[in-house]
Amino acid sequence: AFQDILHAWRDLFDSTPFRLSYDTSIPQQVGLAGSSALVVACFRALSAFFCVPLSWLLPPPLLAQEVLEVERELGIAAGLQDRVAQVYEGCVFMDFDESHFERHGHGLYEALPLSSLPSPLFLAFLEKQPSDSDLVHSNLRARWEAREPLVIDSMRTFMELADCTKALIGAWREAEDDAKRGSLLEQLADVADRNFDPRLSLLGPHVVRECNIRMVECVRRCNYGAKFTGSGGAIICIPRPNALAAEEVAAKLAEMHCRLEPIRTGEQ
């Protein structure tokens, strides 16, 4: 794929030997875009090796789309979002407006500064029983293309929740006192919960899997909002003002073979 993109430097690519190896710190098969990260890193490594900036070859939206095509060629079941987050490296608002997507082949993406994110935020993920994204994605596209009402309604709900989250993040950035920020954090936690529930209805507990449901229910009992980061295996945890301390939540999750880590934002 990189050779196809490197039109003007094709002879250089053909005549310059190299060996590519990799290592990763991303937990595997827990919905944290690990496969997309490897493909994006591969593109960046080749770009640096051949001294050809990726920005000369592809703008970020097209690079994300190219990564998706590579993953599909490799037989990886993939949605539209993972490689966008990896290409833009941070918090990204993604609008998959259907007419724009049909014209351009990709969504509308807006990078949000990490400094605008609320704090604290946490990531919880399974250390055993990894997620199976193939199972999650296996028939969802077919259901969408068949215009199944539940799928259409769920996607509309997710779109509305994304718009709501973006507005709340913007309000958090402008808030000047702790009381206002505490209220906004509680609203964000509510939005996270409202994201997970329709996903469970859409996919069913046999796809979402009991281990994921138990992880979400655990942090909810500790007064955190929770939603998947991807297809399952990891969740974003948003503490309400009267939530249990993170150390205590981590201990409860550890009993379920789950791990809790703080998310670094601009305020940390």
XYZ file of C-alpha atoms in Angstrom:
268
model
C 0.000 0.000 0.000
C 2.793 2.447 0.867
C 4.508 1.632 -2.427
C 1.305 2.463 -4.303
C 1.135 5.833 -2.541
C 4.811 6.589 -3.178
C 4.265 7.260 -6.894
C 7.167 9.633 -7.590
C 9.628 7.658 -5.448
C 8.725 4.151 -6.657
C 12.270 3.385 -7.871
C 13.666 4.372 -4.464
C 11.227 2.010 -2.766
C 12.105 -0.847 -5.113
C 15.888 -0.450 -4.691
C 16.216 0.264 -0.963
C 16.143 -2.789 1.323
C 14.773 -2.552 4.833
C 13.487 -4.721 7.646
C 10.412 -3.767 9.639
C 9.731 -5.018 13.176
C 7.422 -3.737 15.864
C 6.542 -3.719 19.531
C 3.454 -2.260 21.182
C 2.329 -1.143 24.617
C -1.359 -1.197 23.645
C -3.329 -3.989 25.368
C -4.437 -6.435 22.687
C -8.015 -7.202 21.673
C -9.726 -4.835 24.082
C -11.068 -2.222 21.653
C -8.121 0.213 21.845
C -7.359 0.322 18.103
C -4.195 -1.749 18.441
C -4.213 -3.083 14.875
C -4.804 0.397 13.453
C -1.950 1.730 15.578
C 0.447 -0.816 14.067
C -0.548 -0.004 10.482
C -0.336 3.755 11.095
C 3.047 3.311 12.777
C 4.204 1.278 9.775
C 3.261 4.100 7.398
C 5.060 6.625 9.605
C 8.173 4.448 9.898
C 8.375 4.029 6.116
C 7.790 7.745 5.670
C 10.694 8.538 8.003
C 12.915 5.859 6.433
C 12.436 7.230 2.926
C 12.498 10.877 4.119
C 9.137 11.554 2.482
C 6.681 13.321 4.835
C 3.298 11.621 4.903
C 1.670 15.048 4.603
C 3.200 15.265 1.109
C 1.500 12.037 0.139
C -1.860 12.012 1.876
C -3.823 14.433 4.069
C -4.949 12.900 7.399
C -8.495 11.916 6.314
C -7.170 10.035 3.278
C -4.374 8.425 5.284
C -6.967 7.098 7.722
C -8.951 5.683 4.817
C -5.841 4.060 3.329
C -5.105 2.400 6.678
C -8.652 1.042 6.713
C -8.117 -0.490 3.269
C -4.893 -2.138 4.449
C -6.679 -3.645 7.452
C -9.433 -4.981 5.232
C -6.835 -6.529 2.901
C -5.353 -8.252 5.953
C -8.754 -9.650 6.874
C -9.176 -7.503 9.990
C -12.799 -6.678 10.811
C -12.743 -2.896 11.165
C -15.137 -0.016 11.594
C -14.468 3.566 10.526
C -13.143 5.184 13.692
C -10.010 3.442 14.994
C -7.505 4.632 12.439
C -8.910 8.187 12.553
C -7.975 8.412 16.245
C -4.530 6.960 15.503
C -3.817 9.298 12.579
C -4.927 12.435 14.450
C -3.336 11.268 17.738
C -5.734 12.486 20.389
C -9.357 13.340 20.931
C -11.231 13.595 17.621
C -14.823 14.553 16.899
C -15.968 12.438 13.948
C -18.976 13.278 11.809
C -19.870 10.527 9.322
C -22.447 12.578 7.472
C -23.773 10.242 4.800
C -23.755 12.721 1.896
C -20.209 13.902 2.710
C -19.039 10.307 3.025
C -20.527 9.388 -0.342
C -18.774 12.347 -2.024
C -15.376 12.091 -0.353
C -15.069 8.543 0.975
C -14.410 9.692 4.542
C -16.023 11.620 7.375
C -15.519 15.123 8.721
C -12.910 15.103 11.478
C -12.087 17.755 14.060
C -9.161 17.323 16.455
C -10.007 18.530 19.966
C -7.097 19.644 22.164
C -6.341 17.322 25.051
C -6.282 20.391 27.286
C -10.027 20.753 26.692
C -10.848 17.319 28.123
C -12.360 17.019 31.593
C -10.212 15.649 34.364
C -10.017 13.119 35.896
C -10.878 10.417 33.361
C -10.008 6.738 33.592
C -9.603 3.727 31.342
C -10.624 0.256 32.512
C -9.876 -2.854 30.480
C -9.984 -6.631 30.680
C -6.690 -8.363 31.412
C -8.221 -11.725 30.488
C -10.975 -12.818 28.076
C -10.097 -10.404 25.233
C -12.820 -9.013 22.990
C -13.620 -10.384 19.542
C -14.173 -7.432 17.209
C -14.961 -9.840 14.354
C -18.022 -10.970 16.287
C -19.129 -7.388 16.926
C -18.676 -6.239 13.336
C -19.722 -9.500 11.658
C -23.290 -8.596 10.710
C -23.589 -4.962 11.748
C -22.744 -3.615 8.292
C -25.311 -5.930 6.673
C -27.940 -4.801 9.168
C -27.095 -1.159 8.392
C -27.277 -1.698 4.645
C -30.621 -3.462 5.131
C -31.759 -0.286 6.954
C -32.852 -2.244 10.008
C -34.838 0.234 12.156
C -33.032 -0.641 15.401
C -29.638 -0.037 13.771
C -30.742 3.251 12.197
C -32.264 4.502 15.444
C -29.186 3.454 17.447
C -26.803 5.235 15.079
C -28.942 8.352 15.286
C -28.754 8.141 19.080
C -24.955 7.771 18.985
C -24.724 10.806 16.692
C -26.804 12.914 19.066
C -24.735 11.787 22.039
C -21.503 12.678 20.210
C -22.850 16.180 19.540
C -23.853 16.464 23.192
C -20.431 15.317 24.379
C -18.652 17.835 22.179
C -20.835 20.640 23.558
C -20.181 19.555 27.159
C -16.417 19.404 26.549
C -16.569 22.930 25.144
C -18.534 24.103 28.185
C -15.997 22.432 30.498
C -13.191 24.338 28.786
C -14.994 27.635 29.421
C -16.157 26.895 32.981
C -14.402 28.953 35.632
C -15.452 27.366 38.933
C -15.366 23.863 40.402
C -19.122 23.686 40.986
C -19.844 24.267 37.289
C -17.222 21.751 36.237
C -18.607 19.190 38.665
C -22.051 19.577 37.108
C -20.629 19.196 33.605
C -18.677 16.094 34.636
C -21.881 14.543 35.964
C -23.632 15.291 32.670
C -20.771 13.687 30.750
C -21.037 10.593 32.937
C -24.760 10.421 32.150
C -24.035 10.698 28.417
C -21.522 7.845 28.662
C -24.169 5.638 30.288
C -26.665 6.598 27.591
C -24.135 5.462 24.971
C -23.600 2.005 26.454
C -27.247 1.051 26.998
C -28.421 1.280 23.349
C -25.260 -0.554 22.263
C -26.228 -3.416 24.543
C -29.723 -3.435 23.045
C -28.332 -3.236 19.511
C -25.813 -6.075 19.788
C -27.297 -8.196 22.559
C -25.547 -9.574 25.661
C -24.185 -12.590 23.733
C -22.077 -10.232 21.606
C -21.265 -7.625 24.261
C -20.339 -10.528 26.580
C -20.855 -10.979 30.280
C -17.302 -9.959 31.249
C -17.800 -6.540 29.643
C -21.226 -6.067 31.205
C -19.848 -6.925 34.655
C -16.999 -4.424 34.214
C -19.441 -1.652 33.290
C -21.811 -2.533 36.121
C -18.909 -2.485 38.595
C -17.835 1.071 37.786
C -21.452 2.219 37.639
C -21.997 0.963 41.192
C -19.024 3.164 42.132
C -20.888 6.159 40.594
C -18.909 6.402 37.380
C -20.369 6.732 33.901
C -18.997 4.160 31.473
C -18.902 3.489 27.740
C -16.858 1.297 25.417
C -13.774 2.731 23.756
C -14.362 0.456 20.788
C -15.912 -2.933 20.143
C -15.474 -4.132 23.722
C -12.887 -4.989 26.312
C -12.124 -1.436 27.474
C -14.268 1.396 28.803
C -13.926 5.099 29.474
C -14.840 5.803 33.112
C -16.116 9.269 34.060
C -16.427 9.915 37.815
C -19.374 11.857 39.161
C -18.584 14.367 41.941
C -19.455 11.853 44.707
C -17.816 8.834 43.007
C -15.778 6.276 44.882
C -12.033 6.965 44.961
C -10.145 5.590 41.980
C -7.952 3.396 44.195
C -11.018 1.625 45.588
C -12.512 1.188 42.117
C -9.216 -0.272 40.896
C -9.275 -2.800 43.740
C -12.823 -3.881 42.878
C -11.936 -4.224 39.203
C -8.786 -6.197 39.994
C -10.969 -8.877 41.579
C -12.579 -9.258 38.123
C -9.196 -9.386 36.310
C -9.662 -5.830 35.068
C -7.246 -2.921 35.284
C -7.893 0.799 35.863
C -5.519 3.460 34.529
C -5.761 7.287 34.588
C -6.088 9.008 31.226
C -3.556 11.795 30.767
C -5.182 15.040 29.666
C -3.816 18.534 29.234
C -4.434 19.322 32.900
C -2.201 16.507 34.163
